[in-house]
mmCIF file of C-alpha atoms in Angstrom:
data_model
loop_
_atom_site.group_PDB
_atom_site.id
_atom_site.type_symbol
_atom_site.label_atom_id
_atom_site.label_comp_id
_atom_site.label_asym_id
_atom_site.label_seq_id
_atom_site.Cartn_x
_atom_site.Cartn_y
_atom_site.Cartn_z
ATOM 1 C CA UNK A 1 -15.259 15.574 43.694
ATOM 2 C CA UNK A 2 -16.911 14.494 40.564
ATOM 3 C CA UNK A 3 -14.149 12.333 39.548
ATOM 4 C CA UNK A 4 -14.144 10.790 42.900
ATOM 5 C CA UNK A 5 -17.706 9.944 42.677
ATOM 6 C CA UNK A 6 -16.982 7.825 39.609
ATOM 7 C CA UNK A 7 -17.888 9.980 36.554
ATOM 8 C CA UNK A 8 -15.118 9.292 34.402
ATOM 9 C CA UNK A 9 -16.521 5.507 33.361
ATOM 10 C CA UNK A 10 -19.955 6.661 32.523
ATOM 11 C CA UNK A 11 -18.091 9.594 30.510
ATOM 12 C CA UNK A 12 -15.985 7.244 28.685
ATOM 13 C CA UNK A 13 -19.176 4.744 27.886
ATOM 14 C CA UNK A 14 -21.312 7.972 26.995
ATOM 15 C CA UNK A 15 -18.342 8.836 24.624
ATOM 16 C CA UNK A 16 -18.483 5.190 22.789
ATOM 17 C CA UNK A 17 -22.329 4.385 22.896
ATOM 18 C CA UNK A 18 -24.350 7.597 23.700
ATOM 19 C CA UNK A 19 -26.032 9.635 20.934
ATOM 20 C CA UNK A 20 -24.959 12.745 19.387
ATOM 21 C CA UNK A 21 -25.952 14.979 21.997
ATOM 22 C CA UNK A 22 -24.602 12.301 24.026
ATOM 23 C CA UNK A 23 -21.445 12.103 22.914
ATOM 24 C CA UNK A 24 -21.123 16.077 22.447
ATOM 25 C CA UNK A 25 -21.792 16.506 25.969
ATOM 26 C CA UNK A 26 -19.576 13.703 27.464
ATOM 27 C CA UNK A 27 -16.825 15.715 25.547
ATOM 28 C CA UNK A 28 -17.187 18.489 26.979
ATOM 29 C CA UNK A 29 -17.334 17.564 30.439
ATOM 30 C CA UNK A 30 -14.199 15.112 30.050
ATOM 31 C CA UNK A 31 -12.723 18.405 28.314
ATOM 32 C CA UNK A 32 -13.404 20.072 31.668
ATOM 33 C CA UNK A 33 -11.991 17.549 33.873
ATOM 34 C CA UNK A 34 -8.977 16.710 31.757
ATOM 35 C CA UNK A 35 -6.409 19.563 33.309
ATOM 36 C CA UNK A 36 -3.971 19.416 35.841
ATOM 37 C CA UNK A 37 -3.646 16.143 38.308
ATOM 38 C CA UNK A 38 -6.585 14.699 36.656
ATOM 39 C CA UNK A 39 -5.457 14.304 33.218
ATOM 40 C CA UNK A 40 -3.787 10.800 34.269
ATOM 41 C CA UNK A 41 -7.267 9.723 35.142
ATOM 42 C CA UNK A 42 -8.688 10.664 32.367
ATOM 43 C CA UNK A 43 -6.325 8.796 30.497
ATOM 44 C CA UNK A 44 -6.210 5.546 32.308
ATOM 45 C CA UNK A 45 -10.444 5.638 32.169
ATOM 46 C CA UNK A 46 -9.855 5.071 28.616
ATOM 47 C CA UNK A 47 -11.008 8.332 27.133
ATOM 48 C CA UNK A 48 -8.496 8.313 24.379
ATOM 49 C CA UNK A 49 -9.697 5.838 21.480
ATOM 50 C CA UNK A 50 -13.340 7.113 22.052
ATOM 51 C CA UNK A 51 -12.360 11.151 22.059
ATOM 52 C CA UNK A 52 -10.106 10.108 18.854
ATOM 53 C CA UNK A 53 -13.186 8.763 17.038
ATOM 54 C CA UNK A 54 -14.909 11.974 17.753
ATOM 55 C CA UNK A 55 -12.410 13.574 15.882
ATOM 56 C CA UNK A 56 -12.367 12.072 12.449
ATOM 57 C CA UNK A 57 -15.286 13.914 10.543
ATOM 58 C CA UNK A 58 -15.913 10.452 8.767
ATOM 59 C CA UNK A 59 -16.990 8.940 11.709
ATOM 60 C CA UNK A 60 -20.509 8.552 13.260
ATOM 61 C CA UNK A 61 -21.020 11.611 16.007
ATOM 62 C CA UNK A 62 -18.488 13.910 15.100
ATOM 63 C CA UNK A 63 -20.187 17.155 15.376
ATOM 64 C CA UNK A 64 -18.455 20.632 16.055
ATOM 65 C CA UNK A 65 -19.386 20.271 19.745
ATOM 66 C CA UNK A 66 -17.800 17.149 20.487
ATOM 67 C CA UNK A 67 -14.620 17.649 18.297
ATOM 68 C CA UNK A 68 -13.551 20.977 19.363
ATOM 69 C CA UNK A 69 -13.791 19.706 22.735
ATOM 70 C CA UNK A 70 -12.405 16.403 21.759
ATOM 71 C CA UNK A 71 -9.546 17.867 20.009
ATOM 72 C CA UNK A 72 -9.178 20.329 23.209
ATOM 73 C CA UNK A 73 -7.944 16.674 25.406
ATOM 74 C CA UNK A 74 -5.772 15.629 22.629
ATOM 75 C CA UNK A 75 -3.689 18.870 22.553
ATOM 76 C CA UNK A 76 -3.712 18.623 26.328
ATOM 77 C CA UNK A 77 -2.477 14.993 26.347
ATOM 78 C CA UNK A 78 -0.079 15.238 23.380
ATOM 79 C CA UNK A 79 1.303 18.299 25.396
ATOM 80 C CA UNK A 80 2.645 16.014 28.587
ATOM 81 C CA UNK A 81 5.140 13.983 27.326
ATOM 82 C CA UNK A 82 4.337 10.922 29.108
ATOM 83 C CA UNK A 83 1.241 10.733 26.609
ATOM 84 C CA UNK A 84 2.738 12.090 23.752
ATOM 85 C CA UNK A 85 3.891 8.676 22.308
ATOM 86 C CA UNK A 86 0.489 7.090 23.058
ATOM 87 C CA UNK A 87 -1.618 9.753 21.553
ATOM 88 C CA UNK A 88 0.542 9.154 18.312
ATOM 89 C CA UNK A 89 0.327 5.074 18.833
ATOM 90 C CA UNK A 90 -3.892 5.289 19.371
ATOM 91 C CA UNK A 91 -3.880 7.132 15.393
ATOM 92 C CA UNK A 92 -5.038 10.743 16.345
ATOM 93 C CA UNK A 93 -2.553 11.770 13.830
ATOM 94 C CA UNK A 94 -4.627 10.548 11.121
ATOM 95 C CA UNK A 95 -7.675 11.378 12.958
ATOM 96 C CA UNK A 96 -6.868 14.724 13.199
ATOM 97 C CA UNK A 97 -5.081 15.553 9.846
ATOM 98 C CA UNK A 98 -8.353 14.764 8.246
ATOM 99 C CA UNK A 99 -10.097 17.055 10.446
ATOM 100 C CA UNK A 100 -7.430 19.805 9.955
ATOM 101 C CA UNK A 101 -7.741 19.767 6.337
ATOM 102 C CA UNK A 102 -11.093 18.437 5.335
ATOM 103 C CA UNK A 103 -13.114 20.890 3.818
ATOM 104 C CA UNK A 104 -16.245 22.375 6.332
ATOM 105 C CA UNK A 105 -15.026 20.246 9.428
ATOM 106 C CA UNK A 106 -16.261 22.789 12.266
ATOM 107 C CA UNK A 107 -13.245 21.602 13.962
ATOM 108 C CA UNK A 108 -10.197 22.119 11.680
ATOM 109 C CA UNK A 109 -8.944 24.952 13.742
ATOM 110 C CA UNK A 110 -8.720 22.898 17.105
ATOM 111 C CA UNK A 111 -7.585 19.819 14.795
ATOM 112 C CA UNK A 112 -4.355 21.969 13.311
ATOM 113 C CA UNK A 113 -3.543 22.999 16.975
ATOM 114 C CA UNK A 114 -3.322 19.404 18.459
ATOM 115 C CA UNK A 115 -1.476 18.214 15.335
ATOM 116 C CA UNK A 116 1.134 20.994 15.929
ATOM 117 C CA UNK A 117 0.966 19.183 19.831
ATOM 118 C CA UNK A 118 1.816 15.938 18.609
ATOM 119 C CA UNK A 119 3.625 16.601 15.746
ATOM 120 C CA UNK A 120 5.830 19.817 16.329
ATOM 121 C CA UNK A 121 7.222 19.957 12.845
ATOM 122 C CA UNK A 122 5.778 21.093 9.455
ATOM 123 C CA UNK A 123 7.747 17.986 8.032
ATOM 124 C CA UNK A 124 6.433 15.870 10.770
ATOM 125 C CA UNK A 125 2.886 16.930 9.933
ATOM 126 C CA UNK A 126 2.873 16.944 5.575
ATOM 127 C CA UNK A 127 4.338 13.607 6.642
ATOM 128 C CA UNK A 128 1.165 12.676 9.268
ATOM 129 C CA UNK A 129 -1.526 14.408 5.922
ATOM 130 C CA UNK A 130 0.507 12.553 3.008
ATOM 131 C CA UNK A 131 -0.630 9.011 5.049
ATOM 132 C CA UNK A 132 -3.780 10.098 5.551
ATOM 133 C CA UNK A 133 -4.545 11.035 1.744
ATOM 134 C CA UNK A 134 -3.397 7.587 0.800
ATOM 135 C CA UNK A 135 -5.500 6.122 3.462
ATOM 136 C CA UNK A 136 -8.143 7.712 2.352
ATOM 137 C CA UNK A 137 -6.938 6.956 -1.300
ATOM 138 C CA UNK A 138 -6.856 3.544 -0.654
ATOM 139 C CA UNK A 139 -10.334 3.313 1.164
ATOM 140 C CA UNK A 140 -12.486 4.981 -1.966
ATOM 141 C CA UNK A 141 -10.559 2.712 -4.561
ATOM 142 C CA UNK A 142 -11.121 -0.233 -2.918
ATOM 143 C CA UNK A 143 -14.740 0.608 -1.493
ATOM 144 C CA UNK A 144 -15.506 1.783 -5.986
ATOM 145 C CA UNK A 145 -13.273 -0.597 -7.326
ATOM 146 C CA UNK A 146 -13.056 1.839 -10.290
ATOM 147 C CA UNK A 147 -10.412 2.024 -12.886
ATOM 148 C CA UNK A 148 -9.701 5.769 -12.373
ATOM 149 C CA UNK A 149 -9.108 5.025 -8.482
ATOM 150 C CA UNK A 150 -6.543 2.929 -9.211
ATOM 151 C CA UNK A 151 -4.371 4.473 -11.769
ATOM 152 C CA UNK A 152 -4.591 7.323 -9.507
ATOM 153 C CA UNK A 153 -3.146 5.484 -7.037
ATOM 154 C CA UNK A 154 -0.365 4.295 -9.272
ATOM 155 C CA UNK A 155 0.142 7.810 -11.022
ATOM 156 C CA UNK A 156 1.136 8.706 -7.035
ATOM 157 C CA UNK A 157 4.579 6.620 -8.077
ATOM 158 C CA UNK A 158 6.749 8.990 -10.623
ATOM 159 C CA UNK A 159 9.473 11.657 -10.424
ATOM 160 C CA UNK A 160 10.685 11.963 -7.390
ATOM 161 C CA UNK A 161 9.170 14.655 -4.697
ATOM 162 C CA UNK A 162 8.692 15.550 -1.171
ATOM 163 C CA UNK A 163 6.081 13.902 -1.141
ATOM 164 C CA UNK A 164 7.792 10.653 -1.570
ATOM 165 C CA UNK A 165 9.376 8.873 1.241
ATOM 166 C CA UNK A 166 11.227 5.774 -1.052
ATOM 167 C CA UNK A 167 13.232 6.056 -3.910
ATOM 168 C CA UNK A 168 13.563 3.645 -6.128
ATOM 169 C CA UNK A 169 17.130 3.960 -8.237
ATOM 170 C CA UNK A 170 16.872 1.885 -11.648
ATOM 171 C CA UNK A 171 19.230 1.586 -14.250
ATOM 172 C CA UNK A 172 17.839 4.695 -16.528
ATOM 173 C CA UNK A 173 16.351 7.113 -13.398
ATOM 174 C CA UNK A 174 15.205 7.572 -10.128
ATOM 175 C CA UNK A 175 11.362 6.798 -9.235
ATOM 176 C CA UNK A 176 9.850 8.210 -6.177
ATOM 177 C CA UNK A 177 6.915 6.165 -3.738
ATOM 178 C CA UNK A 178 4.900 5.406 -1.224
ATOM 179 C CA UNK A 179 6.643 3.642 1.459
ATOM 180 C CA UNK A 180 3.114 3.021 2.817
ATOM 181 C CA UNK A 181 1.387 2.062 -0.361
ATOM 182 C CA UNK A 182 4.461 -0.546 -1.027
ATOM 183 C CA UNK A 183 3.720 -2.107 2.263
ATOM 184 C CA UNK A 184 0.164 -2.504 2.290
ATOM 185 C CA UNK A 185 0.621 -4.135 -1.338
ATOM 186 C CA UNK A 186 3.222 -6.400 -0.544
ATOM 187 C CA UNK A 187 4.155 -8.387 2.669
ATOM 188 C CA UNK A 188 7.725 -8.560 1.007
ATOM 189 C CA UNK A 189 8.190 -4.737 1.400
ATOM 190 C CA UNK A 190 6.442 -4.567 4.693
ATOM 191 C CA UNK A 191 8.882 -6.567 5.834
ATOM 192 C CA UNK A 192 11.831 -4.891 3.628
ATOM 193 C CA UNK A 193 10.771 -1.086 4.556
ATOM 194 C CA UNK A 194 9.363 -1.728 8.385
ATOM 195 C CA UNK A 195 11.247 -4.310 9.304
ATOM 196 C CA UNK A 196 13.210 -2.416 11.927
ATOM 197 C CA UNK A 197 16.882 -3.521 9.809
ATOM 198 C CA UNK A 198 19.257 -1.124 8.034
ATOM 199 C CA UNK A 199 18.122 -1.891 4.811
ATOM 200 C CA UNK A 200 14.657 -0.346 6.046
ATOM 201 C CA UNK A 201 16.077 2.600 7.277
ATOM 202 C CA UNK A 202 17.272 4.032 4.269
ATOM 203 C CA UNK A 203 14.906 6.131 1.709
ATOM 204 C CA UNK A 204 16.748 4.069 -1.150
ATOM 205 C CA UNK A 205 15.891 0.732 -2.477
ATOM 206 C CA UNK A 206 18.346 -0.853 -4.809
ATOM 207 C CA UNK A 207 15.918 -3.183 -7.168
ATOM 208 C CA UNK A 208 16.634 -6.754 -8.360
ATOM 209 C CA UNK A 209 19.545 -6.285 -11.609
ATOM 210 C CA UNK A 210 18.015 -9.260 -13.470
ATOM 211 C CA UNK A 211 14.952 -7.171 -14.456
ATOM 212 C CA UNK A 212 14.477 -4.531 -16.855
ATOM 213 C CA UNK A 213 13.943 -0.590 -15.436
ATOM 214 C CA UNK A 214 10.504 -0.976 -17.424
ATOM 215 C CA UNK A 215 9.330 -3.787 -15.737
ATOM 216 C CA UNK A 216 10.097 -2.597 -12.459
ATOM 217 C CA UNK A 217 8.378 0.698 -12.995
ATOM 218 C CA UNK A 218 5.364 -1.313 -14.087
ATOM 219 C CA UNK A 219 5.583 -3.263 -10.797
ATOM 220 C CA UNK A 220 5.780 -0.194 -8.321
ATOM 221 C CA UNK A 221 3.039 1.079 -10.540
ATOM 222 C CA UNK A 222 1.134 -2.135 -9.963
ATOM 223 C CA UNK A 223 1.737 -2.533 -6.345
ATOM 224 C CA UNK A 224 0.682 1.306 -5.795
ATOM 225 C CA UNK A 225 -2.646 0.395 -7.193
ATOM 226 C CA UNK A 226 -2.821 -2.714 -5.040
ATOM 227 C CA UNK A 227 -2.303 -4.968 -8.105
ATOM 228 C CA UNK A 228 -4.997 -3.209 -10.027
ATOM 229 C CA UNK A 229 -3.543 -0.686 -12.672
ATOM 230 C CA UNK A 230 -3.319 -0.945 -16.668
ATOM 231 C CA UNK A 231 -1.162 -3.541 -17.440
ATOM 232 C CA UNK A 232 1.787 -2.951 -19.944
ATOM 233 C CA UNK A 233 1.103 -3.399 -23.796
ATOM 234 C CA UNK A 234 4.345 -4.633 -24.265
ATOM 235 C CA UNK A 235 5.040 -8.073 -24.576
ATOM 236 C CA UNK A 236 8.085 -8.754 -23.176
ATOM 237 C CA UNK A 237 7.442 -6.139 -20.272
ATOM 238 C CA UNK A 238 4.419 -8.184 -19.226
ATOM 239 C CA UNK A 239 6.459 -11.667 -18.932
ATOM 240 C CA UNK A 240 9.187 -9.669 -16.954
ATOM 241 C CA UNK A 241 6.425 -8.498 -14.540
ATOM 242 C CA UNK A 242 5.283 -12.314 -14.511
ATOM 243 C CA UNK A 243 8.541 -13.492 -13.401
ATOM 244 C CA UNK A 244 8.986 -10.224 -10.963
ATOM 245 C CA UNK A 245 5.514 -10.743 -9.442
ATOM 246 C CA UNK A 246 6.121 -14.497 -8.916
ATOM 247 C CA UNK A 247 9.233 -13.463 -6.750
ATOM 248 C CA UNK A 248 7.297 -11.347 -4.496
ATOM 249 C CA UNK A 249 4.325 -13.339 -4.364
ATOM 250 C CA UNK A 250 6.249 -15.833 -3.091
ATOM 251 C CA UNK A 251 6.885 -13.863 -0.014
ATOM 252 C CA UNK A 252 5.369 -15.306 3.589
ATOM 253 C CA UNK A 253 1.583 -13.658 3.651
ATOM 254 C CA UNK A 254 -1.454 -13.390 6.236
ATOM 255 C CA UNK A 255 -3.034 -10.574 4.063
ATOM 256 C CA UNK A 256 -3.802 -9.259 0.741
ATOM 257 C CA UNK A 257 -0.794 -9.544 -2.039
ATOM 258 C CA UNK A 258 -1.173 -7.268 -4.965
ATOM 259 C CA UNK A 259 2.004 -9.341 -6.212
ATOM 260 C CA UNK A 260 -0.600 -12.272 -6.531
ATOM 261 C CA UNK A 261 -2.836 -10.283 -8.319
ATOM 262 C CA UNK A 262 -0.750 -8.694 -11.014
ATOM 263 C CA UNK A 263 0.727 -12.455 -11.765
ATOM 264 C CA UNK A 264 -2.924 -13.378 -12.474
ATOM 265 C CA UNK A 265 -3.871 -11.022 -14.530
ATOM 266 C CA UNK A 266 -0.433 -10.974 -16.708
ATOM 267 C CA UNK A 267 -0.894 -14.680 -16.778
ATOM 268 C CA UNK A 268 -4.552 -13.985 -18.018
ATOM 269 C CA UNK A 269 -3.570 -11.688 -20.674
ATOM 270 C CA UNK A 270 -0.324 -13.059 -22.126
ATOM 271 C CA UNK A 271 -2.309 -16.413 -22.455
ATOM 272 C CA UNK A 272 -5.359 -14.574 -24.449
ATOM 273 C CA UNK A 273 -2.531 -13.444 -26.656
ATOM 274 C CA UNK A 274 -0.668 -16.078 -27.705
ATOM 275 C CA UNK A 275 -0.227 -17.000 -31.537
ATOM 276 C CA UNK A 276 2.192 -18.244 -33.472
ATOM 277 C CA UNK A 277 4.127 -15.123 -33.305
ATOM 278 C CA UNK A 278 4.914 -15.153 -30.141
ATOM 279 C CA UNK A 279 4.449 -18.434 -28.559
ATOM 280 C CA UNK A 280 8.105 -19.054 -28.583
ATOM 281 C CA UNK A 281 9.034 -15.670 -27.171
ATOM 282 C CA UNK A 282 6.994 -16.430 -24.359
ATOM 283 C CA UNK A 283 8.697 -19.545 -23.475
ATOM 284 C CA UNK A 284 12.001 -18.217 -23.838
ATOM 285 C CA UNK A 285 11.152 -15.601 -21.244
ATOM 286 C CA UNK A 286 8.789 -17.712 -18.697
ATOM 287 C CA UNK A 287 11.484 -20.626 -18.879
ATOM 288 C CA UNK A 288 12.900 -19.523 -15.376
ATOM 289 C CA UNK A 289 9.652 -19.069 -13.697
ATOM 290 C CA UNK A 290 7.737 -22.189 -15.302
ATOM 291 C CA UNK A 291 6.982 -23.523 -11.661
ATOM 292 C CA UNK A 292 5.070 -20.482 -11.260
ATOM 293 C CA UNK A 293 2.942 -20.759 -13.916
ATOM 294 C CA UNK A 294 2.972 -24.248 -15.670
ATOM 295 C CA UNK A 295 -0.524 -23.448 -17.207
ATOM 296 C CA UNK A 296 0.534 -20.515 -19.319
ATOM 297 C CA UNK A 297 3.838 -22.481 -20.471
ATOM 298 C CA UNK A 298 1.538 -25.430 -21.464
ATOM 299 C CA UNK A 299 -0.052 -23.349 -23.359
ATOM 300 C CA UNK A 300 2.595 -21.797 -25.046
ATOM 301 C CA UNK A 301 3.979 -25.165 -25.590
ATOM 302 C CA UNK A 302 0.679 -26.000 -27.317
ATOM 303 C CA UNK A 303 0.586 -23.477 -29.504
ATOM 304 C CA UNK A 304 4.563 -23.909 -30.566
ATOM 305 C CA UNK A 305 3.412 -27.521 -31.443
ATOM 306 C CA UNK A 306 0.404 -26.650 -33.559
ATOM 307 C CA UNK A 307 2.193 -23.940 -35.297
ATOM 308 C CA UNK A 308 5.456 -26.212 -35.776
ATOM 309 C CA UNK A 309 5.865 -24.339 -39.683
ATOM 310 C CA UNK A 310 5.689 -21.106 -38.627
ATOM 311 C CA UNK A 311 7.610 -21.717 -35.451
ATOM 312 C CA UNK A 312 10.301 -22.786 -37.140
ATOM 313 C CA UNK A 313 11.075 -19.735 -39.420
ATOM 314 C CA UNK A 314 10.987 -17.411 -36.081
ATOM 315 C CA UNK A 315 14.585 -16.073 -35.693
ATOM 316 C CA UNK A 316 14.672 -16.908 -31.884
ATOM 317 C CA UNK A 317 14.346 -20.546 -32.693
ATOM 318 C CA UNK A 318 17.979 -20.925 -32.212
ATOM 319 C CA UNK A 319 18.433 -19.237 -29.268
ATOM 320 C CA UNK A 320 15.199 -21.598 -27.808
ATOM 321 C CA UNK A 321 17.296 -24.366 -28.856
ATOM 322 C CA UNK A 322 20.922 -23.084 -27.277
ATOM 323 C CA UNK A 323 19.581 -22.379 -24.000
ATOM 324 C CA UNK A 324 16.867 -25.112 -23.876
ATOM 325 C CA UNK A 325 17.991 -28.082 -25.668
ATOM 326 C CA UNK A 326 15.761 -30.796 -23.282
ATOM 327 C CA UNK A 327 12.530 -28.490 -23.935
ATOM 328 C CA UNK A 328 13.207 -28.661 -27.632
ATOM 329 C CA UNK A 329 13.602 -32.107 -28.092
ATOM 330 C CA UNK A 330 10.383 -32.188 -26.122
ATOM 331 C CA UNK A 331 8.732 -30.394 -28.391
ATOM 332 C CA UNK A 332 10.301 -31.884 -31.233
ATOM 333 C CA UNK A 333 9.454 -35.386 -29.721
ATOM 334 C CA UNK A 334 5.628 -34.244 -29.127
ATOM 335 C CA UNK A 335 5.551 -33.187 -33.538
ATOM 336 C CA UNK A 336 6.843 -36.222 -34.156
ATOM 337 C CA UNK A 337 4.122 -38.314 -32.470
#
């Protein structure tokens, strides 16, 4: 009778723009009414996304009231498999992984019991928490912007463990990682690890040969801090990760590119670096990817020229001069005027 007489929309706009007490009640009344023959109303009144929010203890309203009771539909509606799949596709996982294991949610109990609904393995669920954490993770770095949020983010790439989901196999070692950190960093592995092809299935990635294992472990490194960890003190392992990072920046992207990012700041550090000492190293090494960044080999180009003396003694000059001959005589041209 009540849900004949039209109580489910007011419910459902109580649930997204009431008050507390508001909301709390609204919960438990659609808690009530979501059983049996009516739980197909209750869904198709939109009570879902609202209920959901009520959930997560991060969000505005969530108070024990309204999430036990909230977390009461979800096991319900996880429970019939015709709304199993849309609980999962609305992000109650999340929702409720944070509320199982966040510390003083009034809720946790209830949370943990529609989890096990939805998700009715323990793989299934250390799966559903991992992606929360990094969620989460990725929320406080980016909201502090702080140096030790981000190389703990990219300390979360190492040794491989359950609790990585992609392996990276490189030439001295296995390196386990985030498949979701990889493809929130990089529209190149979004599309590479979700991109519904075989290559995505697998748990293995197979990285580019032409690089060094060192610069790819700085890259996944990198691209697990969104673009923002340490950068390498080596030399040579930053113009690898120039050249890497150009290739995947290069990738088609609507959103943020942490590939984008590391170039810059490599780019930014080799050129406060060079000297005489290295100038020609760097060319050597950035020859391939000079398209990508013309300013630094300019640079480099400038110092070689002012620094023609020392230049010259360098041991690598040779090997400049065998695989470059048109950029020497350049450069040789540009002393001589």
């Amino acid at each position: 009778l009540i849900v004949e007489a039209g109580a489910l929309p007011l419910l459902v706009k109580l649930l997204r723009t009431g008050t507390e007490l508001g909301k709390a009640e609204a919960a438990r009344a659609t808690s009530r009414l979501a059983q049996g023959p009516f739980l197909l109303r209750v869904v198709n009144a939109g009570a879902l996304p609202p209920l959901i929010a009520l959930v997560c203890p991060l969000c505005a309203g969530s108070k024990a009231g309204a999430g036990n009771n909230a977390c009461l539909v979800l096991e319900r509606t996880a429970a019939d498999p015709r709304f199993c799949e849309l609980v999962r596709e609305l992000g109650a996982v999340g929702a409720l992984a944070t509320a199982a294991h966040m510390s003083g949610c009034g809720w946790a109990d209830k949370a943990r019991a529609a989890l096990h609904a939805i998700c009715p393995t323990q793989d299934e669920i250390e799966r559903a928490l991992m992606a929360t954490y990094l969620e989460n993770c990725i929320l406080h770095a980016q909201r502090d912007a702080s140096a030790s949020c981000f190389e703990s983010l990219a300390s979360l790439a190492g040794p491989v463990s359950k609790g990585h989901d992609v392996v990276f196999r490189l030439s001295d070692g296995e390196i386990g990682c985030s498949r979701l950190l990889l493809a929130r960093a990089s529209p190149y592995y979004e599309k590479y690890l979700f991109g519904g092809t075989a290559e995505s299935a697998s748990v293995v990635v197979e990285p580019d040969p032409d690089f060094s294992s060192a610069a790819h472990r700085a890259l996944i490194g990198q691209l697990h801090a969104l673009g923002n960890a340490p950068l390498p003190a080596e030399l040579d392992v930053r113009l690898e990760l120039i050249c890497l990072a150009a290739k995947l920046r290069d990738a088609p992207s609507a959103g943020p590119n942490a590939a984008a990012r590391v170039l810059e700041r490599c780019e930014r550090a080799v050129r406060d670096s060079l000297c005489a000492d290295n100038c020609l190293a760097v060319l050597l090494q950035l020859k391939p990817c000079a398209a990508d960044v013309p300013g630094l080999v300019d640079a480099a180009h400038a110092v070689v020229i002012e620094n023609v003396a020392a230049v010259l003694e360098q041991p690598n000059r040779h090997t400049f001069v065998e695989k470059y001959p048109k950029a020497a005589m350049s450069i040789m041209h540009s002393i001589a005027l």
